[in-house]
Structures are given as structure tokens and as C-alpha cells.
Coordinates of N, CA and C in Angstrom, one line a residue:
X136 N -18.5 -1.9 16.3 CA -18.3 -0.9 15.0 C -18.0 -1.6 13.9
X137 N -18.4 -1.5 12.7 CA -18.2 -2.4 11.3 C -17.5 -1.8 10.6
X138 N -16.6 -2.4 10.2 CA -15.5 -1.4 9.3 C -15.9 -1.4 7.9
X139 N -17.0 -2.4 7.6 CA -17.3 -2.7 6.3 C -18.6 -1.6 5.8
X140 N -19.0 -0.8 6.9 CA -20.0 0.3 6.8 C -19.3 1.0 5.4
X141 N -20.2 1.6 4.2 CA -19.8 2.3 3.4 C -19.2 3.4 3.6
X142 N -19.3 4.4 4.7 CA -18.9 5.5 4.9 C -17.4 5.2 5.5
X143 N -17.2 4.1 6.4 CA -15.8 3.8 6.8 C -14.8 3.3 5.8
X144 N -15.7 2.7 4.7 CA -14.9 1.9 3.6 C -14.3 3.1 2.7
X145 N -15.1 4.2 2.8 CA -14.9 5.3 1.6 C -14.0 6.1 2.4
X146 N -13.8 6.3 3.7 CA -12.6 6.9 3.9 C -11.3 6.2 4.1
X147 N -11.5 4.9 4.4 CA -10.3 4.2 4.2 C -9.6 4.2 2.7
X148 N -10.5 4.2 1.8 CA -10.0 4.3 0.3 C -9.7 5.9 0.0
X149 N -10.1 6.5 0.4 CA -9.7 8.2 0.2 C -8.6 8.5 1.1
X150 N -8.3 8.0 2.3 CA -7.0 8.4 3.0 C -5.9 7.5 3.3
X151 N -6.1 6.4 2.7 CA -5.1 5.2 3.0 C -4.5 4.8 1.6
X152 N -5.2 4.7 0.7 CA -4.9 4.0 -0.6 C -3.9 4.7 -1.4
X153 N -4.2 5.9 -1.8 CA -3.4 7.0 -2.7 C -1.9 6.8 -1.7
X154 N -1.8 6.9 -0.6 CA -0.5 7.1 0.1 C 0.5 5.4 0.1
X155 N -0.5 4.7 0.2 CA 0.0 3.1 -0.2 C 0.6 3.2 -1.6
X156 N -0.3 3.5 -2.2 CA 0.3 3.3 -3.9 C 1.7 4.4 -4.0
X157 N 1.6 5.5 -3.3 CA 2.9 6.0 -3.6 C 4.0 5.6 -2.8
X158 N 3.9 5.0 -1.6 CA 5.1 4.1 -0.9 C 5.4 3.0 -1.7
X159 N 4.4 2.1 -2.2 CA 4.9 0.9 -2.9 C 5.4 1.5 -4.5
X160 N 4.9 2.5 -4.9 CA 5.7 2.7 -6.3 C 7.0 3.4 -5.9
X161 N 7.4 3.9 -4.8 CA 8.6 4.4 -4.6 C 9.3 3.3 -4.4
X162 N 9.1 2.4 -3.4 CA 10.0 1.1 -3.1 C 10.0 0.2 -4.0
X163 N 9.4 0.2 -5.4 CA 9.7 -0.7 -6.5 C 10.9 0.1 -7.6
X164 N 10.5 1.6 -7.4 CA 11.5 2.2 -8.4 C 12.7 2.4 -7.6
X165 N 13.0 2.7 -6.1 CA 14.2 3.0 -5.4 C 14.4 1.8 -4.4
X166 N 15.2 1.1 -4.4 CA 15.5 -0.2 -3.5 C 16.0 0.3 -2.3
X167 N 15.2 -0.2 -1.3 CA 15.6 0.5 0.4 C 15.0 -0.8 1.1
X168 N 15.4 -0.5 2.4 CA 14.7 -1.6 3.3 C 13.1 -1.4 3.4
X169 N 12.7 -2.5 3.3 CA 11.1 -2.6 3.3 C 10.3 -2.6 4.6
X170 N 9.5 -1.6 4.9 CA 9.3 -1.5 6.0 C 7.8 -2.5 6.4
X171 N 7.4 -2.8 7.4 CA 6.3 -3.7 7.5 C 4.8 -2.8 7.2
X172 N 3.8 -3.2 6.4 CA 3.0 -2.2 6.0 C 2.3 -1.6 7.2
X173 N 2.1 -2.3 8.2 CA 1.2 -1.9 9.4 C 2.0 -0.6 10.0
X174 N 3.4 -0.5 10.0 CA 4.1 0.6 10.4 C 4.2 1.6 9.2
X175 N 3.5 1.5 8.0 CA 3.3 2.5 7.3 C 2.1 3.2 7.3
X176 N 1.2 3.1 8.1 CA -0.3 3.6 8.2 C -0.1 5.0 8.0
X177 N 0.6 5.5 9.1 CA 0.6 7.0 9.1 C 1.3 7.7 8.1
X178 N 2.6 6.9 7.6 CA 3.1 7.4 6.2 C 1.8 7.9 5.3
X179 N 1.3 6.4 4.9 CA 0.3 6.5 3.7 C -1.0 7.5 4.1
X180 N -1.3 7.8 5.2 CA -2.2 8.9 5.3 C -1.6 10.4 5.2
X181 N -0.7 10.6 5.5 CA 0.2 12.0 5.3 C 0.5 11.8 3.7
X182 N 0.8 11.0 3.1 CA 1.1 10.9 1.6 C -0.6 11.1 0.9
X183 N -1.2 10.6 1.4 CA -2.8 10.8 0.9 C -3.1 12.2 1.0
X184 N -2.9 12.7 2.3 CA -3.4 14.2 2.3 C -2.5 15.3 1.6
X185 N -1.4 14.8 1.5 CA -0.6 15.8 0.5 C -1.2 15.8 -0.6
X186 N -1.5 14.6 -1.2 CA -2.3 14.3 -2.6 C -3.3 15.0 -3.0
X187 N -4.5 15.1 -1.7 CA -5.8 15.8 -1.8 C -5.1 17.4 -1.8
X188 N -4.2 17.7 -0.8 CA -3.8 19.4 -0.6 C -3.3 19.8 -2.3
X189 N -2.7 19.0 -2.9 CA -2.0 19.6 -4.3 C -3.5 19.6 -5.1
X190 N -4.3 18.9 -5.1 CA -5.5 18.6 -6.1 C -6.6 19.2 -5.5
X191 N -6.6 19.7 -4.4 CA -7.9 20.4 -3.7 C -8.9 21.2 -4.8
X192 N -7.8 22.1 -5.4 CA -8.4 23.3 -6.3 C -9.1 22.6 -7.4
X193 N -8.6 21.6 -8.0 CA -9.3 20.7 -9.1 C -10.4 19.9 -8.8
X194 N -10.2 19.4 -7.4 CA -11.4 18.6 -6.8 C -12.6 19.5 -6.5
X195 N -12.3 20.8 -5.8 CA -13.5 21.8 -5.7 C -13.9 22.4 -6.9
X196 N -13.3 22.6 -8.0 CA -13.5 23.0 -9.5 C -14.8 21.9 -9.9
X197 N -14.2 20.3 -9.7 CA -15.1 19.4 -10.6 C -16.2 19.3 -9.9
X198 N -16.2 19.4 -8.3 CA -17.5 19.4 -7.7 C -18.4 20.4 -8.1
X199 N -18.0 21.4 -8.2 CA -18.7 22.6 -8.1 C -19.3 22.8 -9.7
X200 N -19.0 22.3 -10.4 CA -19.2 22.4 -11.9 C -20.3 21.6 -12.4
X201 N -20.7 20.4 -11.7 CA -21.5 19.5 -11.6 C -21.1 18.4 -13.1
X202 N -20.0 18.4 -12.9 CA -19.2 17.4 -13.6 C -20.0 16.0 -13.8
X203 N -20.5 15.6 -12.6 CA -21.2 14.1 -12.3 C -22.6 13.9 -13.3
X204 N -23.1 15.1 -13.3 CA -24.4 15.0 -14.3 C -23.8 15.1 -15.7
X205 N -23.2 16.1 -16.2 CA -23.0 16.4 -17.8 C -22.1 15.3 -18.2
X206 N -21.2 14.9 -17.4 CA -20.1 13.4 -18.0 C -19.9 12.7 -17.2
X207 N -20.6 11.9 -16.6 CA -20.3 11.1 -15.5 C -19.0 10.2 -15.7
X208 N -18.7 9.8 -16.8 CA -17.7 8.9 -17.3 C -16.2 9.6 -16.7
X209 N -16.3 11.1 -17.1 CA -15.2 11.7 -17.1 C -15.0 12.3 -15.8
X210 N -16.2 12.2 -15.0 CA -16.0 12.4 -13.4 C -15.2 11.4 -12.6
X211 N -16.0 9.9 -13.1 CA -15.2 8.8 -12.5 C -13.6 8.8 -12.7
X212 N -13.5 9.0 -14.1 CA -12.2 8.9 -14.4 C -11.1 10.0 -13.5
X213 N -11.8 11.2 -13.2 CA -10.9 12.3 -12.5 C -10.6 11.7 -11.2
X214 N -11.7 10.8 -10.6 CA -11.4 10.5 -9.3 C -10.5 9.1 -9.3
X215 N -10.6 8.4 -10.3 CA -9.9 7.5 -10.7 C -8.2 7.8 -10.4
X216 N -8.3 9.0 -11.3 CA -6.7 9.5 -11.3 C -6.1 10.1 -10.1
X217 N -7.3 11.0 -9.4 CA -6.8 11.3 -7.8 C -6.5 10.3 -7.1
X218 N -7.1 8.9 -7.0 CA -6.7 7.9 -6.2 C -5.7 7.2 -6.5
X219 N -5.3 6.9 -8.0 CA -4.5 6.0 -8.2 C -3.4 6.4 -9.1
X220 N -3.7 7.4 -10.3 CA -2.7 7.7 -10.9 C -1.8 8.9 -10.3
X221 N -2.4 10.0 -9.7 CA -1.7 11.0 -9.4 C -0.7 10.4 -8.3
X222 N -0.8 9.6 -7.1 CA 0.2 9.2 -6.4 C 1.1 8.3 -6.9
X223 N 0.9 8.1 -8.1 CA 2.3 7.4 -9.0 C 3.0 8.6 -9.8
X224 N 2.2 9.5 -10.1 CA 2.8 10.8 -10.8 C 3.6 11.2 -9.7
X225 N 3.0 11.9 -8.6 CA 4.1 12.4 -7.5 C 5.4 11.9 -7.2
X226 N 5.2 10.5 -7.3 CA 6.9 9.7 -7.1 C 7.2 10.0 -8.2
X227 N 7.1 9.9 -9.5 CA 7.9 10.0 -10.4 C 8.6 11.4 -10.6
X228 N 7.6 12.3 -10.1 CA 8.3 13.8 -10.2 C 9.1 14.2 -9.1
X229 N 9.0 13.5 -7.8 CA 10.0 13.4 -6.8 C 11.4 12.7 -6.9
X230 N 11.0 11.5 -7.9 CA 12.5 10.9 -8.0 C 13.4 11.8 -8.8
X231 N 12.5 12.4 -10.0 CA 13.4 13.1 -10.6 C 14.0 14.6 -10.3
X232 N 13.3 15.1 -9.3 CA 13.6 16.0 -8.7 C 15.1 15.6 -7.6
X233 N 14.8 14.7 -7.0 CA 15.8 14.2 -6.4 C 17.0 13.9 -7.0
X234 N 17.0 13.6 -8.2 CA 18.4 13.4 -9.0 C 19.1 14.7 -9.7
X235 N 18.3 15.5 -9.6 CA 18.8 17.1 -10.0 C 20.2 17.5 -9.5
X236 N 20.9 17.8 -9.9 CA 22.3 18.5 -9.4 C 22.2 19.1 -8.3
X237 N 21.1 20.1 -8.5 CA 21.2 21.2 -7.4 C 20.5 20.5 -5.9
X238 N 19.8 19.8 -6.2 CA 19.1 18.6 -5.0 C 20.1 17.9 -4.6
X239 N 20.9 17.3 -5.3 CA 21.9 16.3 -4.9 C 23.1 17.1 -4.0
X240 N 23.3 18.3 -4.4 CA 24.2 18.9 -3.4 C 23.9 19.4 -2.0
X241 N 22.4 19.3 -1.9 CA 22.0 19.7 -0.7 C 21.0 18.8 0.2
X242 N 21.0 17.4 -0.5 CA 20.4 16.6 0.0 C 21.1 15.0 -0.3
X243 N 21.1 13.9 0.1 CA 21.5 13.0 -0.1 C 20.8 12.1 -1.3
X244 N 21.7 11.4 -2.1 CA 21.0 10.7 -3.4 C 19.9 9.8 -2.9
X245 N 18.8 9.7 -3.7 CA 17.9 8.5 -3.1 C 18.5 7.0 -3.3
X246 N 19.3 6.6 -3.9 CA 19.8 5.4 -3.8 C 20.9 5.2 -2.8
X247 N 20.7 4.0 -1.9 CA 21.3 4.4 -0.6 C 22.8 3.8 -1.2
X248 N 22.9 2.6 -1.9 CA 24.0 2.0 -2.2 C 24.7 2.0 -3.5
X249 N 26.1 2.1 -3.6 CA 27.0 2.3 -5.0 C 26.4 0.9 -5.8
X250 N 26.1 -0.3 -5.1 CA 25.7 -1.3 -6.0 C 24.5 -1.0 -6.5
X251 N 23.4 -0.5 -5.9 CA 22.2 -0.6 -6.8 C 22.4 0.4 -7.7
X252 N 23.2 1.5 -7.3 CA 23.2 2.9 -8.3 C 23.8 2.5 -9.6
X253 N 24.7 1.7 -9.4 CA 25.6 1.0 -10.8 C 24.7 0.1 -11.7
X254 N 24.3 -1.1 -10.9 CA 23.6 -1.8 -11.5 C 21.9 -1.4 -11.9
X255 N 21.4 -0.5 -11.2 CA 20.0 -0.2 -11.8 C 19.9 0.6 -13.1
X256 N 21.1 1.0 -13.7 CA 21.5 1.8 -14.9 C 21.4 0.9 -15.9
X257 N 21.6 -0.4 -15.8 CA 21.3 -1.4 -16.7 C 22.3 -1.2 -18.0
X258 N 23.4 -0.8 -17.7 CA 24.6 -0.7 -18.8 C 25.2 -2.3 -18.8
X259 N 25.8 -2.5 -20.0 CA 26.7 -3.7 -20.2 C 28.1 -3.0 -19.8
X260 N 28.8 -4.4 -19.2 CA 30.0 -4.3 -18.9 C 30.9 -5.5 -18.9
X261 N 32.0 -5.0 -19.1 CA 33.2 -6.4 -19.1 C 33.7 -6.1 -17.2
X262 N 33.8 -7.3 -16.5 CA 33.9 -7.2 -15.3 C 35.2 -8.2 -14.8
X263 N 35.8 -7.5 -13.8 CA 37.0 -8.4 -13.3 C 36.4 -8.2 -11.7
X264 N 36.1 -9.6 -11.1 CA 35.9 -9.7 -9.5 C 37.1 -10.3 -8.9
X265 N 37.4 -9.3 -7.9 CA 38.8 -9.6 -7.2 C 38.0 -10.2 -5.8
X266 N 38.5 -11.7 -5.3 CA 38.1 -12.1 -4.1 C 38.9 -11.5 -2.9
X267 N 38.5 -12.2 -2.0 CA 39.3 -11.6 -0.5 C 40.3 -12.4 -0.5
X268 N 40.2 -13.7 -1.2 CA 41.5 -14.5 -1.5 C 42.4 -14.1 -2.0
X269 N 42.1 -13.2 -3.3 CA 43.1 -12.6 -4.3 C 42.9 -13.2 -5.6
X270 N 41.9 -14.3 -5.5 CA 41.7 -15.0 -6.6 C 40.8 -13.7 -7.8
X271 N 41.0 -14.1 -9.0 CA 40.3 -13.1 -9.7 C 39.4 -13.7 -10.9
X272 N 38.2 -13.2 -11.3 CA 37.3 -13.9 -12.1 C 36.8 -12.7 -13.3
X273 N 36.7 -13.1 -14.3 CA 36.2 -11.9 -15.4 C 35.2 -12.8 -16.2
X274 N 34.3 -11.9 -16.4 CA 33.2 -12.0 -17.2 C 32.3 -10.8 -17.8
X275 N 31.3 -11.3 -18.5 CA 30.3 -10.1 -19.3 C 29.2 -10.0 -18.5
X276 N 28.8 -8.9 -18.2 CA 27.7 -8.6 -17.6 C 26.8 -7.7 -18.7
X277 N 25.8 -8.4 -19.3 CA 25.1 -8.0 -20.3 C 23.6 -8.2 -20.2
X278 N 22.9 -8.3 -21.1 CA 21.4 -8.4 -21.3 C 20.7 -9.6 -20.2
X279 N 21.6 -10.7 -20.2 CA 21.1 -12.0 -19.5 C 21.5 -12.0 -18.3
X280 N 22.4 -11.1 -17.7 CA 23.1 -10.9 -16.5 C 22.2 -10.4 -15.6
X281 N 22.4 -10.5 -14.1 CA 21.6 -10.1 -13.1 C 22.5 -9.6 -12.0
X282 N 21.8 -8.5 -11.4 CA 22.6 -8.1 -9.8 C 21.1 -7.9 -9.1
X283 N 21.7 -8.3 -7.7 CA 20.7 -8.4 -7.0 C 20.4 -6.7 -6.5
X284 N 19.4 -6.4 -5.5 CA 18.9 -5.0 -5.1 C 18.6 -5.2 -3.7
X285 N 18.9 -3.9 -3.2 CA 18.5 -3.9 -1.6 C 17.0 -4.0 -1.4
X286 N 16.7 -4.6 -0.5 CA 17.2 -5.1 0.5 C 17.9 -6.5 0.7
X287 N 17.9 -7.2 -0.6 CA 18.5 -8.5 -0.8 C 20.1 -8.3 -0.6
X288 N 20.8 -9.3 -0.1 CA 22.4 -9.1 -0.1 C 22.7 -9.2 -1.4
X289 N 23.9 -8.6 -1.6 CA 24.5 -8.1 -3.1 C 24.9 -9.5 -3.8
X290 N 24.5 -9.8 -4.7 CA 25.1 -10.8 -5.7 C 25.0 -10.7 -7.1
X291 N 26.1 -11.2 -8.0 CA 25.6 -10.8 -9.3 C 25.8 -12.1 -10.2
X292 N 25.1 -12.0 -10.9 CA 25.3 -13.5 -12.2 C 25.9 -12.6 -13.3
X293 N 27.0 -13.1 -13.8 CA 27.6 -12.8 -15.1 C 27.4 -13.9 -16.2
X294 N 26.9 -13.8 -17.2 CA 26.4 -14.4 -18.0 C 27.2 -15.1 -18.9
X295 N 28.6 -14.8 -19.0 CA 29.8 -15.4 -19.4 C 30.7 -15.2 -18.5
X296 N 31.6 -16.2 -18.4 CA 33.1 -16.2 -17.7 C 34.2 -16.1 -18.9
X297 N 35.1 -15.3 -18.5 CA 36.1 -15.3 -19.3 C 37.7 -15.5 -18.5
X298 N 38.5 -15.9 -19.4 CA 39.6 -16.1 -19.1 C 40.7 -14.8 -19.4
X299 N 41.3 -14.5 -18.0 CA 42.4 -13.4 -18.2 C 43.4 -13.8 -19.1
X300 N 44.0 -13.0 -19.6 CA 45.6 -13.3 -20.1 C 46.7 -12.8 -19.1
X301 N 48.0 -13.0 -19.4 CA 49.0 -12.4 -18.5 C 49.2 -11.2 -17.7
X302 N 48.7 -10.3 -18.9 CA 48.6 -8.8 -18.5 C 47.3 -8.5 -17.9
X303 N 46.5 -9.2 -17.6 CA 45.0 -9.0 -16.7 C 43.9 -8.5 -17.7
X304 N 44.1 -8.7 -19.1 CA 43.4 -8.3 -19.7 C 42.2 -9.4 -20.2
X305 N 41.3 -9.7 -20.9 CA 40.3 -10.5 -21.3 C 40.9 -11.0 -22.4
X306 N 41.1 -12.4 -22.4 CA 41.6 -13.2 -23.3 C 40.5 -13.8 -24.4
X307 N 39.6 -14.9 -23.8 CA 38.6 -15.5 -24.4 C 37.6 -16.0 -23.3
X308 N 36.2 -16.0 -24.0 CA 35.4 -16.9 -23.0 C 35.7 -18.2 -22.8
X309 N 35.3 -18.9 -21.4 CA 35.7 -20.0 -21.2 C 35.1 -21.0 -21.9
X310 N 35.4 -22.2 -22.2 CA 34.7 -23.2 -22.9 C 33.3 -23.5 -22.4
X311 N 32.3 -23.7 -22.8 CA 30.9 -24.1 -22.7 C 30.5 -23.3 -21.4
X312 N 30.7 -21.8 -21.4 CA 30.4 -21.0 -20.3 C 28.9 -20.7 -20.2
X313 N 28.3 -20.8 -19.1 CA 26.7 -20.5 -18.9 C 26.8 -19.5 -17.9
X314 N 28.1 -18.8 -17.2 CA 28.0 -17.8 -16.5 C 28.2 -18.1 -15.2
X315 N 28.2 -17.2 -14.1 CA 28.9 -17.6 -13.0 C 28.0 -16.7 -11.9
X316 N 27.8 -17.3 -10.7 CA 26.9 -16.4 -9.8 C 28.2 -16.1 -8.6
X317 N 28.3 -14.8 -8.3 CA 29.1 -14.4 -7.2 C 28.5 -13.8 -6.1
X318 N 28.8 -14.2 -4.8 CA 28.2 -13.8 -3.6 C 29.2 -12.8 -2.8
X319 N 28.2 -11.5 -2.5 CA 29.0 -10.2 -1.8 C 30.1 -10.7 -1.1
X320 N 29.6 -11.9 0.1 CA 30.4 -12.2 1.0 C 32.0 -12.4 0.8
X321 N 32.5 -13.1 -0.5 CA 33.6 -13.3 -0.7 C 34.2 -12.2 -1.6
X322 N 33.5 -10.9 -2.2 CA 34.2 -10.1 -3.0 C 34.8 -8.9 -2.2
X323 N 36.0 -8.5 -3.0 CA 36.9 -7.8 -2.4 C 36.6 -6.5 -3.3
X324 N 36.6 -6.4 -4.6 CA 36.4 -5.3 -5.3 C 35.7 -5.9 -6.9
X325 N 34.8 -5.3 -7.2 CA 34.4 -5.4 -8.8 C 34.9 -4.1 -9.6
X326 N 35.6 -4.7 -10.5 CA 36.2 -3.7 -11.4 C 35.3 -3.6 -12.9
X327 N 34.9 -2.4 -13.3 CA 34.0 -2.6 -14.5 C 34.5 -2.0 -15.8
X328 N 34.7 -2.4 -16.8 CA 35.0 -1.7 -18.1 C 34.0 -1.7 -18.9
X329 N 34.0 -0.4 -19.7 CA 32.8 -0.2 -20.9 C 32.9 -1.3 -21.7
X330 N 31.4 -1.7 -21.9 CA 31.3 -2.9 -22.8 C 31.2 -2.3 -24.3
X331 N 32.1 -2.4 -25.3 CA 31.9 -1.9 -26.6 C 32.0 -2.9 -27.6

């Protein structure tokens, strides 16, 4: 059996590629444990079938109106959209629906960890990190800072470290600070303050 025969390659493209595009788009936008691609084949086929089931009436209409003869460019763009653009659009719509208040009351939030939820919003914060030892480090989480996302272990890079005053407030940036990388294994809490 030759998998490179045109009909088999066509079936693979039609019933696997749209689903894989949906899966990979979702994984890019919502951090989670990444499954081995070989274990996602059934999911990919399922999502591809869902894609075609939603678009079937448009496909029937396009095929019955001989669009291929009248507008070959438009015909190709339609199928390009079916295979590559709509699978991305469904993910964006699904993410929007999952974040609606009504849906969140009846289903879990799509983001698994508070760490990813907070830092994926890309807000700027003043931060106080308390370590398990009781030591505290203060810093600024802003445009050049970074926080890891799932499935990686939690780590945070603060672009500036600050000295705390006796009251526990931010006093001044440390001399010649280039920031600090903090590993989650040592963290007890992270306190965030609005950056203004």
C-alpha cells in the first residue's frame, strides 16, 4: 500500500490536517500538557469531521454552483479557508465561549493554573516574592519581564529588583540591577501590586 498515492494523500489532508491545526492553535493559546502527536490522531480526525460538519452546507453550495469554472481563484481560496483558516477560527470562538461568565459557572476555566492565568494577561506589576526561608525579594514585572507557562515549571524573571523599606514597601531599585530569575521550587507566595 503506497501512502503517497494521490487519493490517500488527499484523504489525509482533508481529515487530519484541519484537526491538527485546531489542536496546535489551542495548545499555542492555552498552555497545557502537550500530548505526543501520534496520540492526537483520533482527536485530529474528530475535529476535522466537526469542521466539515459545520461547513457542509457551504461546501455543497460551492460544489453545486460550479464555482470552480466561473471563479477558480475563489474556489481555491474557499478550500484553503476550509482546511486552514476555519480550524483556527473555531478555536478562537471556543476560547471566547469558554471565558463567558455563563460557561464558567458550568465548566472549568480553560487555563489550568493561576500562574498562567495571571501572567498570560501581560499586565505590569510590582512584585514581592516570599521564599520558603522567609526571605523576600521585591521587583518590577513589566515589558521586559517574563514568566514561564505550562507545561514548563514556574519561573519568573523580574527586570528590576528593588529594596524594601522597613514598612515592607518599595524603597528604590537596587544599584545596577539587571533583574532576577526566581525559581518556583523556592517560592512560598508572590504578592502582586498594581503598577501605576
